[in-house]
Short mmCIF file of C-alpha atoms in Angstrom, two decimals:
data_model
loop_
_atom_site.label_atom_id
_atom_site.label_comp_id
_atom_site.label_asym_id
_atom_site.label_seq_id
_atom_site.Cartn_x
_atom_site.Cartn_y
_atom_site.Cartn_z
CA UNK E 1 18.20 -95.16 -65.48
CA UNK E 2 19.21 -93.28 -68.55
CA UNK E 3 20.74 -90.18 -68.84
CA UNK E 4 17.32 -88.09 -69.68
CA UNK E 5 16.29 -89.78 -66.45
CA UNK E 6 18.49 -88.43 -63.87
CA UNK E 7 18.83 -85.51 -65.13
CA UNK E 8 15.05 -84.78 -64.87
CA UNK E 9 15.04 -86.16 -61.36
CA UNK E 10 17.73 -83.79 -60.51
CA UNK E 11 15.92 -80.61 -61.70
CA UNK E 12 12.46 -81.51 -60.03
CA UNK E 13 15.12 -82.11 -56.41
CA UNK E 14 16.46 -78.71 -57.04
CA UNK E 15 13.16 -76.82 -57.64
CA UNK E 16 11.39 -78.55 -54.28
CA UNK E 17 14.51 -77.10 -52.47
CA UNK E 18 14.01 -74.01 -53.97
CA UNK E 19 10.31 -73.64 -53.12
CA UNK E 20 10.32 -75.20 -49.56
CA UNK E 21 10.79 -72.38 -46.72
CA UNK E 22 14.01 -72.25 -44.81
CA UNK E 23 13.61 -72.57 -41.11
CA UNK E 24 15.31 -70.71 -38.38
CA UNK E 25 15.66 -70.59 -34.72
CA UNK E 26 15.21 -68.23 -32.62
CA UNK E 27 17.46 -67.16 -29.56
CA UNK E 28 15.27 -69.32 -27.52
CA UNK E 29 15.96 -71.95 -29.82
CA UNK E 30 12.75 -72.63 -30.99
CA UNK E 31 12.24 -72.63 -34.85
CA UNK E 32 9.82 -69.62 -35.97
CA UNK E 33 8.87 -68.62 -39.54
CA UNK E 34 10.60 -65.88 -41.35
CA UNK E 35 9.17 -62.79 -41.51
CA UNK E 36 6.49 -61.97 -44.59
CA UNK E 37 5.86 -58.38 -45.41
CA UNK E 38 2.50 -58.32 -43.55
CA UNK E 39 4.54 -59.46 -40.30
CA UNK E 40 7.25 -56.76 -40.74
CA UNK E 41 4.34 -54.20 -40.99
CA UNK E 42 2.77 -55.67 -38.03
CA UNK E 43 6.13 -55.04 -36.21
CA UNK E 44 6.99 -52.01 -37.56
CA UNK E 45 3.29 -50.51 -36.30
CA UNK E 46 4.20 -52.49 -32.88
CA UNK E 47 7.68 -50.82 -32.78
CA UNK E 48 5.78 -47.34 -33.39
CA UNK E 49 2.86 -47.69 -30.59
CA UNK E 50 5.66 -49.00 -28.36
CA UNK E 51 8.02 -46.03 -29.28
CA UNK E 52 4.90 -43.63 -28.72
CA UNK E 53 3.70 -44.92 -25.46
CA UNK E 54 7.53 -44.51 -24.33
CA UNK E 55 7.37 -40.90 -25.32
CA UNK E 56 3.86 -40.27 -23.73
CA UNK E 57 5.31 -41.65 -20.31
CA UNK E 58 8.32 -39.39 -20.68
CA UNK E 59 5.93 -36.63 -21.64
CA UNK E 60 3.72 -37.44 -18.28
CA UNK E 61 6.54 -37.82 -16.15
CA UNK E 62 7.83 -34.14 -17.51
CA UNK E 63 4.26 -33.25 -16.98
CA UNK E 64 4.56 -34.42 -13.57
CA UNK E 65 7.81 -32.99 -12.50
CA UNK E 66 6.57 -29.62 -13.86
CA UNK E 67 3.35 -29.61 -12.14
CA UNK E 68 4.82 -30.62 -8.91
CA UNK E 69 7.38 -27.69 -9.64
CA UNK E 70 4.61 -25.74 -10.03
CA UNK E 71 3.02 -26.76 -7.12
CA UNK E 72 6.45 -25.87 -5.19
CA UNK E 73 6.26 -22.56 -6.60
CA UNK E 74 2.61 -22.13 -5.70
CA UNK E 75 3.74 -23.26 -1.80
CA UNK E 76 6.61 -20.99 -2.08
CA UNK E 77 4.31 -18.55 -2.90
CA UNK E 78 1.80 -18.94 -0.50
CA UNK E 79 4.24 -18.86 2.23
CA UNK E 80 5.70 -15.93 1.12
CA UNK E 81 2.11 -14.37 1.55
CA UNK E 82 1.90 -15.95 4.92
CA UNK E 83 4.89 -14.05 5.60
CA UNK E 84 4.12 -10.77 4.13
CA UNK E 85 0.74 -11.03 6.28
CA UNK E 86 2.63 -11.90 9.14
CA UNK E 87 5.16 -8.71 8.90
CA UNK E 88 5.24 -6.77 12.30
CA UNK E 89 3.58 -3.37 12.66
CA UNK E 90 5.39 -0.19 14.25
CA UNK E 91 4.92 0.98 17.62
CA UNK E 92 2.78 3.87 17.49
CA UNK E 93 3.84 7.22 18.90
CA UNK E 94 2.42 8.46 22.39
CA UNK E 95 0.56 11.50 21.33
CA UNK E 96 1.44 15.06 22.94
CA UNK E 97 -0.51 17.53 24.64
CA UNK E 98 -2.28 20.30 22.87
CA UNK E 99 -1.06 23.90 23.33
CA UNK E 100 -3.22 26.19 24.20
CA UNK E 101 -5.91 24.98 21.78
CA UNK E 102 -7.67 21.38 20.77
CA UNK E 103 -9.90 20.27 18.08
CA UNK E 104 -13.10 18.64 19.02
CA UNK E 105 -15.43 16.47 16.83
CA UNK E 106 -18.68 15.21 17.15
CA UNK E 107 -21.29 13.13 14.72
CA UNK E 108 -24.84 13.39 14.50
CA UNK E 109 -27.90 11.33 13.90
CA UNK E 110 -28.78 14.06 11.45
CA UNK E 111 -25.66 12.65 9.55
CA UNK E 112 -24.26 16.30 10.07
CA UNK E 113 -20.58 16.21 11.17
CA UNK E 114 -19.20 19.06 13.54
CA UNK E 115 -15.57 20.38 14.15
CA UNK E 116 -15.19 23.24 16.58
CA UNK E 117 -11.53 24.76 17.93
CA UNK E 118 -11.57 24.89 21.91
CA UNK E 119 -9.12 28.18 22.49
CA UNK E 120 -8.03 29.30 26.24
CA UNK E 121 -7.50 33.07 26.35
CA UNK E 122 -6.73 33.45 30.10
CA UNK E 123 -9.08 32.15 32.10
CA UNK E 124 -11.92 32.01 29.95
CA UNK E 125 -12.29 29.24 26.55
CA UNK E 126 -14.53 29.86 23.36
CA UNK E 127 -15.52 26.84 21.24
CA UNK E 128 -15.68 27.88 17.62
CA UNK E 129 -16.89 26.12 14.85
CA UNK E 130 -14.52 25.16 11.70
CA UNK E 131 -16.63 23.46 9.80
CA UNK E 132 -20.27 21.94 9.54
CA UNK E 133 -21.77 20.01 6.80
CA UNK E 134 -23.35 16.61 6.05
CA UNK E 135 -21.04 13.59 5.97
CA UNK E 136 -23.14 10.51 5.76
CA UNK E 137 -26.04 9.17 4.14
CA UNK E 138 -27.13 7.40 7.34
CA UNK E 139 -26.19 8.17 11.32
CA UNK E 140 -22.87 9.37 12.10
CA UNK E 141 -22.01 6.20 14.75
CA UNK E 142 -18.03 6.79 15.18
CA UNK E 143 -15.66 9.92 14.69
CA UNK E 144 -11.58 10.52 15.39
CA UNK E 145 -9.24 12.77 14.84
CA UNK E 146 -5.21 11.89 14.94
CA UNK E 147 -2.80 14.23 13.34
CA UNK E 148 -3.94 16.23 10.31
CA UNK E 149 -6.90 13.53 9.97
CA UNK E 150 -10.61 13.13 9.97
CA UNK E 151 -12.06 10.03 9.63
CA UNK E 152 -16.02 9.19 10.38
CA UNK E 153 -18.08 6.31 10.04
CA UNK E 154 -21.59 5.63 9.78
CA UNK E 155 -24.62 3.50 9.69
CA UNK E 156 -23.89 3.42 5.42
CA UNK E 157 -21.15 1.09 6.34
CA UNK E 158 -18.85 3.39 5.00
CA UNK E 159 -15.39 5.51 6.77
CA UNK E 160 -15.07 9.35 5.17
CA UNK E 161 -11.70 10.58 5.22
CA UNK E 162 -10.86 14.03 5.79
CA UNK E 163 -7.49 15.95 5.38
CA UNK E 164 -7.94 19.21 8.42
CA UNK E 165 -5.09 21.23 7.12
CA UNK E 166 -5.92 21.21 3.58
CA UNK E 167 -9.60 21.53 4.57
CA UNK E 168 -10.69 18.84 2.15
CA UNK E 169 -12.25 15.25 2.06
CA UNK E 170 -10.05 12.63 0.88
CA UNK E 171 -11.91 9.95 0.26
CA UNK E 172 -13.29 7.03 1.97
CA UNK E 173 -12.57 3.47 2.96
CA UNK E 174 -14.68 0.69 1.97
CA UNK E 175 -13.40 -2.67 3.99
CA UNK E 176 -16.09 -3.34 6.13
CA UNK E 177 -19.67 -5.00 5.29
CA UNK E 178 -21.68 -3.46 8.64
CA UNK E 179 -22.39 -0.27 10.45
CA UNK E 180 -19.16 1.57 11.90
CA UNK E 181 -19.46 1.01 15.34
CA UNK E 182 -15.66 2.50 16.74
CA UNK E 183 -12.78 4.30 14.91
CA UNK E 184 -9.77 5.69 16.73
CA UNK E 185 -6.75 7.09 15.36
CA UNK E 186 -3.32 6.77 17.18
CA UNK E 187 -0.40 9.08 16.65
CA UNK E 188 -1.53 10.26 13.26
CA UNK E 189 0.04 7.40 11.80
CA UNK E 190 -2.48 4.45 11.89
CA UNK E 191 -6.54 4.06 12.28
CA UNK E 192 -8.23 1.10 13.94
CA UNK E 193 -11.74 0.87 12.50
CA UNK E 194 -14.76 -2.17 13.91
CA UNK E 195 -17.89 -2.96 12.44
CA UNK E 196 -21.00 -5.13 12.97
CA UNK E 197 -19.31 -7.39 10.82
CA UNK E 198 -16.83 -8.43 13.26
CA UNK E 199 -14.00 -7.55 11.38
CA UNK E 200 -11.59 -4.88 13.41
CA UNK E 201 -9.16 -3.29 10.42
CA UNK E 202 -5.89 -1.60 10.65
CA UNK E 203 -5.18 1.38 8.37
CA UNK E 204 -2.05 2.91 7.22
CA UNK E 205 -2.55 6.87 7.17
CA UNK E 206 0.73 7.75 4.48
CA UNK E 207 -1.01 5.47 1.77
CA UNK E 208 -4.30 4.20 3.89
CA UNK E 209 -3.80 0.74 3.01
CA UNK E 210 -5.48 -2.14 4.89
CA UNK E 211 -2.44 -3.52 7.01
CA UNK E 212 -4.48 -6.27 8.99
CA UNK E 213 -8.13 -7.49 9.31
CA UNK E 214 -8.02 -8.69 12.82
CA UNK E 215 -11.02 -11.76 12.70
CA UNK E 216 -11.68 -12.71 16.73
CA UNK E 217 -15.16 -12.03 17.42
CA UNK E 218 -18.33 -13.71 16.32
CA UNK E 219 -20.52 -11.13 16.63
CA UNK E 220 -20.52 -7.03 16.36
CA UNK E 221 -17.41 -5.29 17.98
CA UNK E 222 -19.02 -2.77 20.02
CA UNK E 223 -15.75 -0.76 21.31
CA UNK E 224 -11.72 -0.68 20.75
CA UNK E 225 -9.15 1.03 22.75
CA UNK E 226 -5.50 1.34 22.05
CA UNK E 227 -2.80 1.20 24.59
CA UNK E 228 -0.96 4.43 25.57
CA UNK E 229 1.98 2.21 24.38
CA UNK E 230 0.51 1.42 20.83
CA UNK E 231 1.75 -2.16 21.33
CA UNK E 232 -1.73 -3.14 22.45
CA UNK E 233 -5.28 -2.78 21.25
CA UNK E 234 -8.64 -4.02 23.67
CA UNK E 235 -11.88 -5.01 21.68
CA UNK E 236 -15.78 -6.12 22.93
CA UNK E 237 -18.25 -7.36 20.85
CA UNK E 238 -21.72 -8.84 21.04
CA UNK E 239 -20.49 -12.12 21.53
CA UNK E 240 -19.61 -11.45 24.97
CA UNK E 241 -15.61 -11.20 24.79
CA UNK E 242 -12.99 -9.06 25.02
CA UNK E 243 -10.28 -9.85 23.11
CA UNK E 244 -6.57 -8.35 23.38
CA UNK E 245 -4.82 -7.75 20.26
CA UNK E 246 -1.19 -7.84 19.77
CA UNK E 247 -0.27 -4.85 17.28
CA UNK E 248 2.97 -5.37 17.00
CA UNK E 249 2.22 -9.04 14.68
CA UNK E 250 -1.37 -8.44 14.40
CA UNK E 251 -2.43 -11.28 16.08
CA UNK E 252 -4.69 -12.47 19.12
CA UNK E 253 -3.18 -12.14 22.26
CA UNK E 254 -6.26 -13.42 24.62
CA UNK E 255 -9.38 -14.09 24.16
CA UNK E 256 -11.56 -13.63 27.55
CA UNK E 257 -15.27 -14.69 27.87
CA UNK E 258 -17.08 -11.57 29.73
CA UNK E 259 -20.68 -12.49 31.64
CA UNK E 260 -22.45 -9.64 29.55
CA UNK E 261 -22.50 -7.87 26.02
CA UNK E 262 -19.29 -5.51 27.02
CA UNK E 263 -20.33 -2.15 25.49
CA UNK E 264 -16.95 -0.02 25.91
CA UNK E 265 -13.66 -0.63 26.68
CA UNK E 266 -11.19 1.77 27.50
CA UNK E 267 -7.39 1.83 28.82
CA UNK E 268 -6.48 3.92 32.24
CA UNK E 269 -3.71 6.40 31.35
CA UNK E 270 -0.93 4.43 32.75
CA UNK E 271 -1.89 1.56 30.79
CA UNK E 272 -1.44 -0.77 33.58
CA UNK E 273 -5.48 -1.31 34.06
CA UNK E 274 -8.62 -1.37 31.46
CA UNK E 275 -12.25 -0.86 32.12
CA UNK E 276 -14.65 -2.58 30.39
CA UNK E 277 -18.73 -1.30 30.46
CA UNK E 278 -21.79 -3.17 30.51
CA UNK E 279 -25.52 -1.86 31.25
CA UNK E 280 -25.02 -0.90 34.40
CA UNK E 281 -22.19 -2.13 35.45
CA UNK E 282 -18.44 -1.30 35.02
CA UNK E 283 -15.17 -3.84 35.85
CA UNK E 284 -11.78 -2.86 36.28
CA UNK E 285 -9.29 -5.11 35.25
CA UNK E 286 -4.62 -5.55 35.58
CA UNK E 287 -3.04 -6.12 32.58
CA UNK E 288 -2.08 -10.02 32.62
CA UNK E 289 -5.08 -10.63 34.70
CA UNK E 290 -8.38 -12.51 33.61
CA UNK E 291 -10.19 -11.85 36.91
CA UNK E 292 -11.50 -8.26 37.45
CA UNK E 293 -10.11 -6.08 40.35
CA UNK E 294 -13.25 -4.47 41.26
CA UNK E 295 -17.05 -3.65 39.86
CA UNK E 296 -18.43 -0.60 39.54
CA UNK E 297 -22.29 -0.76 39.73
CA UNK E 298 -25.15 2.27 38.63
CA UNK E 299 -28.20 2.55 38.84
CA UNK E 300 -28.70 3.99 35.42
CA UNK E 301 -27.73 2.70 32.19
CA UNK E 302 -23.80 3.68 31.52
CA UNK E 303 -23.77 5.58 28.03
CA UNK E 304 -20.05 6.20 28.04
CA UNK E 305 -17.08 6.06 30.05
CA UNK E 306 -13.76 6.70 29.88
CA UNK E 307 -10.54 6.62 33.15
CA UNK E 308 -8.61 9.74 34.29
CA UNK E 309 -5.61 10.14 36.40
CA UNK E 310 -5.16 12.85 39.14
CA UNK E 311 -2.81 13.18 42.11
CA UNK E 312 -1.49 9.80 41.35
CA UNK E 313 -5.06 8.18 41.92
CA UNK E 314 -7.09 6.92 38.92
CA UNK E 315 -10.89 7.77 38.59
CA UNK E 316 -13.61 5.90 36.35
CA UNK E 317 -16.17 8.65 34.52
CA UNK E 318 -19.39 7.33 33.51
CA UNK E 319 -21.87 9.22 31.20
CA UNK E 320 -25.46 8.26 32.23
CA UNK E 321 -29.53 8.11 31.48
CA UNK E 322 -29.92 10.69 34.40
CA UNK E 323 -28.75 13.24 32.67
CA UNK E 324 -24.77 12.75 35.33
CA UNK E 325 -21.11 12.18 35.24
CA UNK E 326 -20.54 9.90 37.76
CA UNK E 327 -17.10 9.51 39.41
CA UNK E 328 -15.80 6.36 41.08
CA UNK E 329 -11.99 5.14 42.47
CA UNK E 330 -10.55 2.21 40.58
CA UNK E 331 -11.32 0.26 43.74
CA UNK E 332 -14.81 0.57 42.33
CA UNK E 333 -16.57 2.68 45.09
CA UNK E 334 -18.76 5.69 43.60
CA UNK E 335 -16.90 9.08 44.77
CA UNK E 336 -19.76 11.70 43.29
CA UNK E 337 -21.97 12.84 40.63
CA UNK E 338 -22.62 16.23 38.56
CA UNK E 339 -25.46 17.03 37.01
CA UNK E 340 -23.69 17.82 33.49
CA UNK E 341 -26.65 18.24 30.75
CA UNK E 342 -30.83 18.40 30.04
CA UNK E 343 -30.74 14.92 28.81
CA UNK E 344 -28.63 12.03 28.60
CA UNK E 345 -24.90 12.06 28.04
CA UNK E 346 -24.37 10.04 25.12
CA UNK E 347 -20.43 10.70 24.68
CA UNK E 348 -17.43 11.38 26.65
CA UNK E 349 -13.68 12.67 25.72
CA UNK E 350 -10.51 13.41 27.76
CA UNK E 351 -7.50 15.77 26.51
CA UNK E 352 -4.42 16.92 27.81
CA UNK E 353 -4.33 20.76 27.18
CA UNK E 354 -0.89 23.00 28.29
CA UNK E 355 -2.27 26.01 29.64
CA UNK E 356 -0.25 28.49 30.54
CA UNK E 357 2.91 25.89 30.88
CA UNK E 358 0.62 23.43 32.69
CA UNK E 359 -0.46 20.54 31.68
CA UNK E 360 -4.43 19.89 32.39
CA UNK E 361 -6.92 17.57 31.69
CA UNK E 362 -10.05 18.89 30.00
CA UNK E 363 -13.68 16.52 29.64
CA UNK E 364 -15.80 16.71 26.33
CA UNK E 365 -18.91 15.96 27.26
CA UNK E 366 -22.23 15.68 24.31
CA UNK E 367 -25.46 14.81 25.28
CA UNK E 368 -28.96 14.31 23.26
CA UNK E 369 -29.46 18.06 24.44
CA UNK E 370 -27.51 19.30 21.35
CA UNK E 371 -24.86 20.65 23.38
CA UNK E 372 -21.11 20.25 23.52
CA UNK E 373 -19.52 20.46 26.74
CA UNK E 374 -16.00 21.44 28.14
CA UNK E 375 -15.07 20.49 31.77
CA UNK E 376 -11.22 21.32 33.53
CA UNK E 377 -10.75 17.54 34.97
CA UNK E 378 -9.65 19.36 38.26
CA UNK E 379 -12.71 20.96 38.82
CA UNK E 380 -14.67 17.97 39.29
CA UNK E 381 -12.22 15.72 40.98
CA UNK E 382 -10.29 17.94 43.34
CA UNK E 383 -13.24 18.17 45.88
CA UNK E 384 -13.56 14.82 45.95
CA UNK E 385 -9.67 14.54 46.44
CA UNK E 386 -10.01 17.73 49.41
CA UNK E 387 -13.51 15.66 51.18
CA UNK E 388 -11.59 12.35 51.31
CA UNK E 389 -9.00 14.26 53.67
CA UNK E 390 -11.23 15.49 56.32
CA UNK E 391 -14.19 13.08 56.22
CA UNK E 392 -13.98 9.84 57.62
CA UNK E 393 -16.96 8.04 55.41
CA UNK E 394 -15.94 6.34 52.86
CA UNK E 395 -19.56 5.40 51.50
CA UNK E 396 -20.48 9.10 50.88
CA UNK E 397 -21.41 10.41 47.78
CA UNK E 398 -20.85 13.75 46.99
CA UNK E 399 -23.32 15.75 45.17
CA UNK E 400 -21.30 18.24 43.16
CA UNK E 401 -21.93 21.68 41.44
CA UNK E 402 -19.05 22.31 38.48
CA UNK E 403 -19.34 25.06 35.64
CA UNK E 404 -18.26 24.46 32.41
CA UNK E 405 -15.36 26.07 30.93
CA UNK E 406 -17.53 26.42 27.45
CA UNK E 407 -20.71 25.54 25.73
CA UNK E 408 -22.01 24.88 22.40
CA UNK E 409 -25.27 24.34 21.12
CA UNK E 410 -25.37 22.24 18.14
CA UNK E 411 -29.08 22.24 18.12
CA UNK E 412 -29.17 18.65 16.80
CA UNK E 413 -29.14 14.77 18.51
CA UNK E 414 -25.41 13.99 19.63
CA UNK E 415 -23.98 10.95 18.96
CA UNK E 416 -20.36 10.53 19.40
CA UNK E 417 -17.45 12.83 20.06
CA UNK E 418 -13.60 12.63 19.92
CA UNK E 419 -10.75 15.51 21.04
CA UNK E 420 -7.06 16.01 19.18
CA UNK E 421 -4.51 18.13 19.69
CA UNK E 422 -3.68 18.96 16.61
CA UNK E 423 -5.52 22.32 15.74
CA UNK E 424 -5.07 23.83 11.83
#
């Protein structure tokens, strides 16, 4: 081979090498191709969706931990409301006696509401009216009066408030979605209100804020009575139970099934024993105990009722159809009846009056007559106190004759009454 020759052969060796690909291996170990500039975009974008599904997890799991840190906050939250609807209410005050002078109140079916001052001078009371005008746009079902306040409710589903020293009306309260059925104030510092709605509410008098909705019953609450103590508050309703609320946490305390529609309830002075009224009957019940002590039975349809003390003895007082109070002992025996008003006796009301440094215990009676009633509680149970110590039947039923200490003709259809000692 000549000179020309190899060196020809040479160059055509050296551009081959030149235009063959060089090989290398992988980590593995096997050989792969280098990479061309479509391949390294490939990778790049494969880098990038890698790089961006990496963030978008880290974003979720932020997303995560901050909802479930939400989610904390929102428990946190609601069991801080569980706790601020769980805070204790005050004892209320026992109330006092009224000196020489009492305020009584009493609704309408003419919606007219009616506040009269019952003053002693000696021997001889005057009820005087304070004020009279309409309240309502519908029938005046529930009234009470505690400290300087007013408060009424009515078939409108609405409860008016009223200021009595200022002579004004401040407002009214708008919680419940049924007829007022029972309001009673306590100490001037807190109102109990129940509806046909079921719904008993507590209200704060300073600021009248809702405190509690107390939600037992399954029907309309027909009555409520607060213990003497405050701590306690008795309910009935047309689902036939009594329930007894705890005041103190707002919370059920029992729930008891009664064998009729119990129509009013109502705590003995003492606090140690509640009545609770049907038709035409009445049962007395202990505190602590589900069974009643005795039953009280009438022959007329009980309108009202309400329990008195005297010489260390407790009496039940029933407002009837016939037109009577009638008396019985707590053992449930009928004592006597007075013949009180022309018609039926559609409301009752006890008050503790200091005459002349005494302490006694005067009955507000209404009726459908129109006519507002005051009765000295010792003038209807002492003779039955003086026959039970000379006669030797205990089945007899006095018939008794009793004045009243004062009378007021309204003129209109009685509905409901309440008493205070407060007087402005």
């Amino acid at each position: 081979m000549s000179e020309s020759q190899r060196k020809r052969a040479k160059t055509m060796t050296t551009a081959s090498k030149t235009a063959t690909p060089k090989k290398t291996k992988s980590k593995t170990g096997v050989a792969r191709k280098p990479k061309t500039e479509v391949g390294k975009a490939i990778e790049s974008s494969k880098r990038d969706i890698t790089k961006s599904e990496n963030s978008k997890k880290e974003i979720t799991k932020k997303d995560t931990k901050s909802e479930s840190r939400k989610k904390d906050t929102k428990s946190e939250s609601k069991k801080k409301d569980n706790k601020s609807e769980n805070t204790d209410l005050p004892a209320l005050p026992k109330s006092e006696p009224a000196h020489d002078s009492f305020l009584v109140v009493a609704g309408t079916y003419e919606r007219i509401l009616y506040g009269l001052e019952a003053r002693v001078v000696g021997s001889v009371m005057t009820l005087n009216p304070q004020f009279i005008f309409p309240a309502h746009i519908g029938c005046i079902k529930a009234v009470s009066a505690g400290g300087r306040y007013l408060a009424s409710g009515s078939t409108d589903e609405v409860i008016k408030l009223y200021d009595l020293k200022k002579r004004v009306e401040l407002g009214s309260l708008h919680e419940h979605s049924g007829s007022i059925t029972a309001l009673q104030f306590h100490g001037g510092s807190h109102l109990l209100s129940a509806s046909e709605d079921g719904v008993i509410c507590i209200f704060r008098t300073n600021d009248w804020e809702p405190l509690k909705m107390l939600r037992g019953h399954k029907g309309a609450v027909n009555s409520i009575a607060i213990h003497p103590s405050g701590k306690l508050a008795l309910s009935v309703a047309q689902d036939r139970t009594i329930i007894i609320w705890n005041l103190l946490t707002g919370q059920r305390a029992s729930r008891v099934k009664t064998p009729q529609v119990g129509e009013i309830v109502a705590w003995s002075p003492s606090g140690s024993h509640y009545i609770v009224a049907y038709a035409t009957e009445v049962q007395v019940y202990k505190v602590g105990q589900t069974e009643s002590l005795a039953t009280v039975f009438s022959k007329q349809r009980i309108l009202c009722a309400l329990v008195a003390s005297y010489e260390n003895a407790e009496y039940v007082l029933c407002g009837s159809q016939d037109k009577r109070i009638h008396i019985y002992s707590a053992d449930g025996v009928e004592r006597a009846s007075v013949v009180c008003h022309e018609n039926r006796i559609k409301g009752l009301s006890l008050v503790d009056v200091v005459l002349d440094g005494v302490v006694h215990a005067v009955v507000v009676s209404i009726s459908s007559d129109g006519r507002i009633k005051t009765w000295k509680l010792a003038d209807l149970l002492d003779p039955i106190c003086k026959h039970a110590e000379q006669s030797t039947a205990s089945d007899e039923v006095m018939d008794l004759v009793a004045e009243p200490l004062a009378t007021y003709n309204a003129d209109v259809r009685l509905t409901c009454v309440a008493s205070s000692t407060a007087t402005f």
